[in-house]
Tab-separated table of C-alpha atoms and ligand atoms in Angstrom:
chain	number	residue	atom	x	y	z
O	4	MET	CA	134.140	97.802	107.321
O	5	ASP	CA	136.400	99.948	105.825
O	6	LYS	CA	134.763	103.655	104.101
O	7	LYS	CA	134.418	102.782	100.660
O	8	THR	CA	132.168	104.456	98.160
O	9	ILE	CA	128.897	103.636	96.368
O	10	LEU	CA	127.959	105.583	93.443
O	11	VAL	CA	123.823	105.583	93.657
O	12	THR	CA	122.408	106.404	90.995
O	13	GLY	CA	118.703	108.381	90.420
O	14	GLY	CA	119.477	108.599	93.810
O	15	CYS	CA	117.083	111.576	94.402
O	16	GLY	CA	113.677	109.509	93.181
O	17	PHE	CA	111.391	107.378	95.417
O	18	ILE	CA	113.322	104.208	95.865
O	19	GLY	CA	116.733	105.462	95.561
O	20	SER	CA	116.106	108.362	98.290
O	21	ASN	CA	114.312	105.995	100.574
O	22	PHE	CA	117.688	103.515	99.867
O	23	ILE	CA	120.339	106.719	100.516
O	24	ARG	CA	118.583	107.061	103.399
O	25	TYR	CA	118.925	102.810	105.154
O	26	MET	CA	122.411	102.251	103.703
O	27	LEU	CA	124.061	105.763	105.754
O	28	LYS	CA	122.279	104.236	108.739
O	29	LYS	CA	122.916	100.953	108.317
O	30	TYR	CA	126.525	101.155	107.053
O	31	PRO	CA	129.937	102.713	106.955
O	32	TYR	CA	129.976	103.877	103.466
O	33	ASN	CA	130.248	106.816	101.525
O	34	ILE	CA	127.557	107.276	99.166
O	35	ILE	CA	127.915	109.626	96.030
O	36	ASN	CA	124.370	110.395	94.702
O	37	LEU	CA	124.192	111.234	91.038
O	38	ASP	CA	120.733	112.525	89.733
O	39	LYS	CA	119.374	114.584	86.693
O	40	LEU	CA	116.811	115.912	88.162
O	41	THR	CA	114.301	115.379	86.007
O	42	TYR	CA	111.000	116.201	87.519
O	43	ALA	CA	110.549	113.208	89.049
O	44	GLY	CA	113.466	113.946	91.231
O	45	ASN	CA	113.265	116.176	94.428
O	46	LEU	CA	116.103	117.248	96.374
O	47	GLU	CA	114.042	117.372	99.104
O	48	ASN	CA	113.743	114.263	99.193
O	49	LEU	CA	117.206	113.720	101.712
O	50	LYS	CA	117.218	116.980	102.932
O	51	ASP	CA	117.286	115.216	106.241
O	52	ILE	CA	120.436	113.746	105.052
O	53	GLU	CA	122.183	116.357	102.851
O	54	LYS	CA	124.822	117.454	105.693
O	55	ASP	CA	126.107	114.515	106.334
O	56	GLU	CA	129.869	114.671	105.089
O	57	ARG	CA	129.570	110.704	104.196
O	58	TYR	CA	126.815	112.204	101.385
O	59	ARG	CA	127.581	113.717	98.387
O	60	PHE	CA	124.972	115.388	95.731
O	61	ILE	CA	126.336	115.330	91.846
O	62	LYS	CA	123.525	116.602	89.294
O	63	ALA	CA	124.859	114.754	85.999
O	64	ASP	CA	123.223	112.286	83.329
O	65	ILE	CA	123.754	108.835	82.978
O	66	GLY	CA	122.807	109.439	79.049
O	67	ASN	CA	125.947	111.635	78.740
O	68	LYS	CA	128.251	110.065	78.964
O	69	ASN	CA	130.666	112.757	79.272
O	70	GLU	CA	129.312	112.828	82.287
O	71	ILE	CA	128.983	109.679	83.756
O	72	ASP	CA	132.700	109.320	82.562
O	73	LYS	CA	134.196	112.874	84.673
O	74	VAL	CA	133.094	111.533	87.487
O	75	PHE	CA	134.206	107.540	87.735
O	76	GLU	CA	137.087	109.674	86.723
O	77	GLU	CA	137.188	112.402	89.508
O	78	ASN	CA	136.290	109.333	92.832
O	79	GLU	CA	137.292	106.148	93.072
O	80	ILE	CA	133.924	104.548	93.258
O	81	TYR	CA	134.033	100.349	94.903
O	82	GLY	CA	130.325	100.044	93.844
O	83	VAL	CA	127.023	101.399	91.835
O	84	ILE	CA	123.999	100.484	91.888
O	85	ASN	CA	121.444	102.046	89.683
O	86	PHE	CA	118.330	103.328	90.133
O	87	ALA	CA	118.138	106.168	87.482
O	88	ALA	CA	115.586	105.844	84.866
O	89	GLU	CA	112.461	106.618	83.851
O	90	SER	CA	109.778	104.653	85.722
O	91	HIS	CA	105.883	105.834	84.424
O	92	VAL	CA	104.266	103.172	82.314
O	93	ASP	CA	101.458	106.309	81.298
O	94	ARG	CA	104.430	108.905	80.696
O	95	SER	CA	106.202	106.543	78.579
O	96	ILE	CA	102.721	105.914	76.698
O	97	MET	CA	102.935	109.523	75.689
O	98	ASP	CA	106.336	109.484	74.465
O	99	ALA	CA	108.520	107.175	75.486
O	100	ASP	CA	111.645	109.638	74.231
O	101	ALA	CA	113.182	110.139	77.169
O	102	PHE	CA	112.764	105.905	78.163
O	103	ILE	CA	115.228	105.072	75.844
O	104	LYS	CA	117.854	107.738	75.955
O	105	THR	CA	117.736	106.793	79.970
O	106	ASN	CA	116.836	103.690	80.207
O	107	ILE	CA	118.649	102.187	77.706
O	108	ASN	CA	121.105	104.604	76.357
O	109	GLY	CA	122.037	105.396	80.249
O	110	THR	CA	122.673	102.189	81.314
O	111	PHE	CA	124.452	101.504	78.299
O	112	ASN	CA	127.439	104.184	79.933
O	113	ILE	CA	127.146	103.103	82.740
O	114	LEU	CA	127.852	99.204	82.166
O	115	ASP	CA	130.338	100.662	79.817
O	116	ILE	CA	132.489	102.439	82.720
O	117	VAL	CA	131.910	100.444	85.073
O	118	LYS	CA	133.827	97.590	82.467
O	119	ARG	CA	136.231	100.055	81.740
O	120	LYS	CA	136.912	101.125	85.698
O	121	GLY	CA	136.754	97.568	87.407
O	122	ILE	CA	134.391	98.687	89.486
O	123	GLU	CA	133.559	95.220	92.094
O	124	VAL	CA	129.887	95.401	92.176
O	125	PHE	CA	127.371	96.377	89.590
O	126	VAL	CA	123.484	96.090	90.605
O	127	GLN	CA	120.603	97.070	88.133
O	128	ILE	CA	117.093	97.866	89.306
O	129	SER	CA	114.788	96.386	87.397
O	130	THR	CA	111.308	95.549	87.623
O	131	ASP	CA	108.890	93.026	87.753
O	132	GLU	CA	107.003	94.936	84.696
O	133	VAL	CA	110.239	92.804	82.103
O	134	TYR	CA	108.084	89.804	82.243
O	135	GLY	CA	105.115	91.434	80.844
O	136	SER	CA	101.132	90.043	81.903
O	137	LEU	CA	99.691	87.105	84.089
O	138	GLY	CA	96.387	85.235	83.391
O	139	PRO	CA	94.954	84.664	86.189
O	140	GLU	CA	97.460	81.718	87.675
O	141	GLY	CA	100.960	81.453	87.945
O	142	LYS	CA	103.644	84.091	88.899
O	143	PHE	CA	106.718	85.346	87.606
O	144	LYS	CA	109.720	83.046	88.138
O	145	GLU	CA	113.623	84.479	87.736
O	146	ASP	CA	113.174	82.226	84.365
O	147	THR	CA	110.106	82.861	83.239
O	148	PRO	CA	110.049	84.479	79.845
O	149	LEU	CA	110.192	88.413	78.998
O	150	SER	CA	108.018	89.701	77.198
O	151	PRO	CA	107.375	93.339	77.849
O	152	ASN	CA	104.067	95.454	77.031
O	153	SER	CA	105.013	99.165	77.457
O	154	PRO	CA	107.418	101.191	75.870
O	155	TYR	CA	108.537	102.108	79.637
O	156	SER	CA	108.981	97.837	80.562
O	157	ALA	CA	110.342	97.315	77.025
O	158	SER	CA	113.017	100.266	77.485
O	159	LYS	CA	114.123	98.428	80.832
O	160	ALA	CA	114.245	94.351	79.270
O	161	SER	CA	116.303	96.046	77.235
O	162	ALA	CA	118.404	96.975	80.142
O	163	ASP	CA	118.193	93.992	81.175
O	164	LEU	CA	119.973	92.148	78.005
O	165	LEU	CA	122.616	94.499	78.328
O	166	VAL	CA	123.203	93.818	81.824
O	167	LEU	CA	123.444	90.163	81.098
O	168	ALA	CA	125.174	90.247	77.561
O	169	TYR	CA	128.001	93.002	79.957
O	170	GLN	CA	128.678	89.772	82.573
O	171	HIS	CA	128.388	87.389	79.980
O	172	THR	CA	130.738	89.030	77.930
O	173	PHE	CA	132.929	90.229	80.030
O	174	GLY	CA	133.292	88.948	83.256
O	175	ILE	CA	131.588	92.139	85.311
O	176	PRO	CA	130.020	92.196	88.126
O	177	ALA	CA	126.517	92.552	87.271
O	178	VAL	CA	123.202	91.613	89.652
O	179	ILE	CA	119.742	92.044	88.289
O	180	THR	CA	116.644	92.542	90.586
O	181	ARG	CA	112.755	92.475	89.292
O	182	CYS	CA	110.318	94.086	92.131
O	183	SER	CA	107.095	94.516	92.444
O	184	ASN	CA	105.362	97.907	93.183
O	185	ASN	CA	106.787	99.918	95.656
O	186	TYR	CA	104.508	102.102	98.070
O	187	GLY	CA	105.456	104.767	101.064
O	188	PRO	CA	107.235	107.594	101.661
O	189	TYR	CA	108.517	109.968	99.269
O	190	GLN	CA	106.896	108.119	96.070
O	191	PHE	CA	105.682	110.946	93.500
O	192	PRO	CA	102.134	111.604	93.614
O	193	GLU	CA	101.349	111.194	89.955
O	194	LYS	CA	101.466	106.462	91.241
O	195	LEU	CA	98.500	104.941	91.878
O	196	ILE	CA	99.078	105.173	95.963
O	197	PRO	CA	100.254	108.637	96.468
O	198	LEU	CA	97.978	109.662	93.593
O	199	MET	CA	95.231	108.414	95.711
O	200	ILE	CA	95.753	109.856	99.343
O	201	THR	CA	96.556	112.986	98.011
O	202	ASN	CA	93.427	113.185	95.540
O	203	ALA	CA	91.536	111.976	98.367
O	204	LEU	CA	92.499	114.139	100.759
O	205	ALA	CA	91.757	117.751	99.011
O	206	ASP	CA	88.345	115.541	98.154
O	207	MET	CA	89.182	115.598	94.647
O	208	GLU	CA	87.558	112.097	92.024
O	209	LEU	CA	89.999	108.912	92.355
O	210	PRO	CA	90.516	107.785	88.882
O	211	VAL	CA	90.599	103.919	88.298
O	212	TYR	CA	91.634	102.448	85.145
O	213	GLY	CA	89.212	100.244	83.566
O	214	ASP	CA	87.436	98.158	85.634
O	215	GLY	CA	89.758	98.342	88.465
O	216	LEU	CA	90.411	94.320	88.604
O	217	ASN	CA	93.758	94.051	87.242
O	218	ILE	CA	96.179	92.797	90.025
O	219	ARG	CA	99.416	94.235	91.786
O	220	ASP	CA	101.952	92.942	93.743
O	221	TRP	CA	102.187	95.676	96.730
O	222	ILE	CA	106.011	95.459	98.490
O	223	HIS	CA	107.013	98.698	100.910
O	224	VAL	CA	110.041	100.341	99.815
O	225	GLU	CA	111.774	99.837	103.696
O	226	ASP	CA	111.927	95.902	102.425
O	227	HIS	CA	113.100	96.524	99.137
O	228	CYS	CA	115.789	99.074	100.525
O	229	GLU	CA	116.604	95.488	102.322
O	230	ALA	CA	116.302	93.687	99.320
O	231	ILE	CA	118.838	95.387	96.759
O	232	ASP	CA	121.060	95.451	100.274
O	233	LEU	CA	121.107	91.530	100.239
O	234	VAL	CA	121.933	91.153	96.426
O	235	PHE	CA	124.782	93.831	96.719
O	236	HIS	CA	126.469	92.472	99.326
O	237	LYS	CA	126.148	88.542	98.598
O	238	GLY	CA	124.308	88.612	95.045
O	239	LYS	CA	125.900	86.160	92.323
O	240	PRO	CA	127.469	88.010	89.123
O	241	GLY	CA	125.342	87.181	86.391
O	242	ASN	CA	121.607	86.261	88.495
O	243	VAL	CA	118.912	87.799	88.344
O	244	TYR	CA	116.667	88.107	91.817
O	245	ASN	CA	113.246	88.497	91.726
O	246	ILE	CA	111.326	90.439	94.316
O	247	GLY	CA	108.263	90.767	95.707
O	248	GLY	CA	105.894	91.240	99.033
O	249	GLU	CA	103.462	88.381	98.417
O	250	ASN	CA	101.142	91.000	98.380
O	251	GLU	CA	98.388	90.615	95.742
O	252	ARG	CA	95.727	93.370	95.327
O	253	THR	CA	92.839	94.630	93.295
O	254	ASN	CA	93.525	98.435	92.381
O	255	ILE	CA	89.817	98.981	93.350
O	256	GLU	CA	91.081	97.157	96.502
O	257	ILE	CA	93.677	99.218	97.136
O	258	VAL	CA	91.635	102.654	96.836
O	259	ARG	CA	88.594	101.892	98.986
O	260	LEU	CA	91.692	100.911	101.568
O	261	ILE	CA	93.086	104.388	101.160
O	262	LEU	CA	89.417	105.944	101.595
O	263	ASP	CA	88.500	103.846	104.750
O	264	ILE	CA	91.651	104.875	105.830
O	265	LEU	CA	90.884	108.242	105.706
O	266	GLY	CA	87.295	108.748	106.429
O	267	LYS	CA	86.112	109.426	103.145
O	268	PRO	CA	83.399	108.254	101.382
O	269	HIS	CA	83.917	105.583	98.486
O	270	SER	CA	81.498	107.539	95.996
O	271	LEU	CA	84.968	109.929	95.094
O	272	ILE	CA	85.842	106.962	92.879
O	273	LYS	CA	85.367	107.589	89.243
O	274	PHE	CA	86.210	104.564	86.869
O	275	VAL	CA	88.129	106.214	83.818
O	276	LYS	CA	89.172	104.859	79.793
O	277	ASP	CA	91.575	102.046	80.328
O	278	ARG	CA	95.795	102.684	80.428
O	279	PRO	CA	96.068	101.040	77.168
O	280	GLY	CA	97.561	98.020	76.842
O	281	HIS	CA	97.121	97.469	80.285
O	282	ASP	CA	99.035	94.862	81.924
O	283	ARG	CA	96.719	92.101	84.229
O	284	ARG	CA	98.297	91.283	86.375
O	285	TYR	CA	101.841	90.467	88.059
O	286	ALA	CA	102.748	88.419	91.123
O	287	ILE	CA	106.274	87.777	92.362
O	288	ASP	CA	107.978	84.295	93.473
O	289	CYS	CA	110.834	85.769	95.436
O	290	THR	CA	111.725	82.397	96.690
O	291	LYS	CA	115.251	82.645	95.377
O	292	ILE	CA	115.804	85.502	97.228
O	293	LYS	CA	114.673	84.406	100.349
O	294	LYS	CA	116.038	81.002	100.059
O	295	GLU	CA	119.732	82.054	98.320
O	296	LEU	CA	119.884	85.425	100.329
O	297	GLY	CA	118.234	84.956	103.657
O	298	PHE	CA	115.357	87.840	102.703
O	299	VAL	CA	112.269	88.149	104.475
O	300	ILE	CA	109.506	90.478	104.101
O	301	LYS	CA	108.654	92.385	107.733
O	302	LYS	CA	105.951	95.107	106.320
O	303	ASP	CA	102.623	94.384	106.548
O	304	PHE	CA	100.621	95.694	104.431
O	305	LYS	CA	97.698	97.152	106.074
O	306	LYS	CA	99.900	98.716	109.159
O	307	GLY	CA	102.776	100.320	105.894
O	308	MET	CA	99.274	101.548	104.430
O	309	GLU	CA	98.432	103.175	107.094
O	310	ASP	CA	101.933	104.798	108.272
O	311	THR	CA	101.787	105.859	104.060
O	312	VAL	CA	98.869	107.654	104.354
O	313	LYS	CA	99.694	109.057	107.636
O	314	TRP	CA	103.391	110.119	106.011
O	315	TYR	CA	101.034	112.054	103.395
O	316	ILE	CA	98.828	113.819	105.516
O	317	GLU	CA	102.517	115.170	107.876
O	318	ASN	CA	103.496	115.830	105.061
O	319	ARG	CA	101.524	118.364	103.319
O	320	THR	CA	103.770	120.551	101.939
O	321	TRP	CA	106.062	118.629	99.890
O	322	TRP	CA	103.726	116.917	97.669
O	323	GLU	CA	101.558	119.942	97.659
O	324	ARG	CA	104.567	121.955	96.327
O	325	ILE	CA	104.922	118.477	93.335
O	326	LYS	CA	101.350	118.893	92.494
O	327	SER	CA	101.477	122.805	92.125
O	328	GLY	CA	103.763	122.711	89.828
O	329	ALA	CA	104.716	120.999	86.264
O	330	TYR	CA	102.787	118.354	87.909
O	331	LEU	CA	99.823	119.802	86.754
O	332	GLU	CA	99.941	119.953	83.295
O	333	TYR	CA	100.706	116.418	83.114
O	334	TYR	CA	97.444	115.270	84.956
O	335	GLU	CA	95.550	117.994	82.548
O	336	LYS	CA	96.707	115.902	79.716
O	337	MET	CA	96.176	112.572	81.312
O	338	TYR	CA	92.829	112.573	82.707
O	339	LYS	CA	90.815	115.466	80.935
O	340	ASN	CA	88.072	113.673	78.951
O	341	ARG	CA	89.362	110.672	80.334
T	595	NAD	P1	111.370	107.697	90.204
T	595	NAD	O1	110.997	107.986	88.907
T	595	NAD	O2	110.574	108.427	91.444
T	595	NAD	O3	112.948	108.736	90.106
T	595	NAD	C1	114.077	108.281	89.349
T	595	NAD	C2	115.011	109.445	89.326
T	595	NAD	O4	116.070	108.851	88.649
T	595	NAD	C3	114.658	110.317	89.525
T	595	NAD	O5	115.148	111.337	90.848
T	595	NAD	C4	115.178	111.121	88.440
T	595	NAD	O6	115.859	112.441	88.548
T	595	NAD	C5	115.893	109.662	87.698
T	595	NAD	N1	117.069	110.245	86.623
T	595	NAD	C6	116.247	110.145	86.047
T	595	NAD	N2	116.470	110.364	84.496
T	595	NAD	C7	117.912	110.684	85.183
T	595	NAD	C8	119.165	110.592	84.428
T	595	NAD	N3	119.174	110.243	82.766
T	595	NAD	N4	120.417	110.330	84.626
T	595	NAD	C9	120.169	110.451	85.928
T	595	NAD	N5	118.920	110.719	86.545
T	595	NAD	C10	118.301	110.173	86.224
T	595	NAD	O7	111.874	106.118	90.080
T	595	NAD	P2	111.164	105.018	91.542
T	595	NAD	O8	110.206	104.160	91.665
T	595	NAD	O9	111.987	105.653	92.687
T	595	NAD	O10	112.591	103.731	90.258
T	595	NAD	C11	113.528	103.424	91.068
T	595	NAD	C12	113.872	101.876	90.029
T	595	NAD	O11	113.010	101.597	90.534
T	595	NAD	C13	113.793	102.393	88.198
T	595	NAD	O12	114.767	102.129	88.062
T	595	NAD	C14	112.165	101.664	87.791
T	595	NAD	O13	112.741	101.099	87.283
T	595	NAD	C15	112.898	100.297	89.486
T	595	NAD	N6	111.749	99.977	89.805
T	595	NAD	C16	110.497	100.994	90.807
T	595	NAD	C17	109.584	100.347	90.793
T	595	NAD	C18	108.052	100.738	91.685
T	595	NAD	O14	107.066	100.422	91.854
T	595	NAD	N7	108.265	102.843	91.887
T	595	NAD	C19	109.292	99.014	90.938
T	595	NAD	C20	110.195	98.377	90.656
T	595	NAD	C21	111.175	98.437	90.142
T	596	DAU	O1	105.338	96.988	88.778
T	596	DAU	C1	106.778	97.003	89.334
T	596	DAU	C2	106.331	98.703	88.449
T	596	DAU	O2	105.298	99.655	89.341
T	596	DAU	C3	107.343	99.487	88.828
T	596	DAU	O3	108.407	98.973	87.186
T	596	DAU	C4	107.276	101.393	87.721
T	596	DAU	O4	108.389	101.876	87.855
T	596	DAU	C5	105.870	101.422	88.373
T	596	DAU	O5	105.625	102.524	88.618
T	596	DAU	C6	105.213	100.831	89.129
T	596	DAU	O6	104.177	100.341	87.687
T	596	DAU	P1	102.329	100.392	87.682
T	596	DAU	O7	102.216	100.356	86.227
T	596	DAU	O8	102.254	98.679	87.658
T	596	DAU	O9	102.141	101.684	88.343
T	596	DAU	P2	101.323	102.828	88.430
T	596	DAU	O10	101.150	103.357	90.048
T	596	DAU	O11	101.428	103.478	87.045
T	596	DAU	O12	99.581	102.521	88.464
T	596	DAU	C7	99.120	101.009	89.692
T	596	DAU	C8	98.133	100.048	88.412
T	596	DAU	O13	97.353	101.941	88.990
T	596	DAU	C9	98.270	100.577	87.516
T	596	DAU	O14	97.352	98.469	87.264
T	596	DAU	C10	97.353	100.774	86.421
T	596	DAU	C11	96.323	101.890	87.956
T	596	DAU	N1	96.125	103.244	88.137
T	596	DAU	C12	97.448	104.168	87.840
T	596	DAU	C13	97.496	104.945	88.097
T	596	DAU	C14	97.955	106.434	88.217
T	596	DAU	C15	94.480	103.025	88.205
T	596	DAU	O15	94.496	103.245	87.743
T	596	DAU	N2	94.692	105.066	87.887
T	596	DAU	C16	95.836	105.743	88.279
T	596	DAU	O16	95.094	107.128	88.398
């Protein structure tokens, strides 16, 4: 395979950084990582590969058309994978402005340049949240109607519709992935699993929303990266691929598991006021990507969680630096009086 250049947006975040590391290890591609470095973007996530001659970081905002156009003018780009997004539901409930600018306008800017430049592959990293919430039965399939409930998921659904419209009207080679909840190393410690691990390590309360019985379908980030690799290389333009871990768990089950792995008491759990509009259950039917692209879920959940807890124990400096910064302000606003 020749040394083509792939542009990854949002590569300093949780999934993007895991994906860049995975791709550099597996393929000879050059990778440009375009990231705005918001509160969630951390150059330290890729410290181990920053000197790799096939890797380059560019600080830019996908919401800024001029900045994006410049990157495409100055580089010969073969494929684009768009991870860049505001990704936290709770933040979108506090203030949705950045979600509209990045997730909708930013995706539009990328689509437009992909069309103008005749880029050969475009993957939009979307989410299962665009389908809304499930009752006790059934699973999300690719043709489940979109019914997003939060400003975050509505912004992601809007982007999906733009991607599909651009593919349909202009024939751009676009595919969409919709994955369930990821866990693993380098996840920002305001999302459920890293928040609970880091709070438990500090003997702080573990804030569980509502009755703790909301269900998510958890997948290890490495399995998600493998699925994106398959979609990037083998996905059919205009198609949507669901990705999931076939691993439904209630939030309280996850929190108790973390405490058990750490040998900490369940008395650290504190039930707090529910998230407004909180989706009850997500579950992904990923038959399509398994059958058509050969996706296999590899990581065992219990082992994956033990490895993840171990990673946070061994990388205390990484998350302590985050938690001592701007994150503290957010934490105050979010959990005070809750
Ligand atoms: P994250 O919040 O950890 O990282 C997002 C990254 O995007 C950060 O590095 C941030 O600096 C960057 N970014 C934000 N706005 C930008 C902008 N305007 N221009 C350039 N860069 C910008 O998110 P994540 O959890 O890694 O999620 C990555 C993608 O995967 C998102 O599109 C998200 O919707 C999707 N997704 C996430 C999950 C999950 O469980 N985390 C599951 C399914 C899909
Ligand atoms: O399903 C995919 C989505 O998963 C992605 O699109 C999002 O980017 C990602 O953030 C994630 O969204 P969730 O809202 O499901 O993730 P979060 O970690 O915020 O919450 C997981 C569950 O845990 C949810 O039911 C809310 C609950 N929760 C979360 C936090 C932060 C708590 O009970 N307490 C908490 O403090």
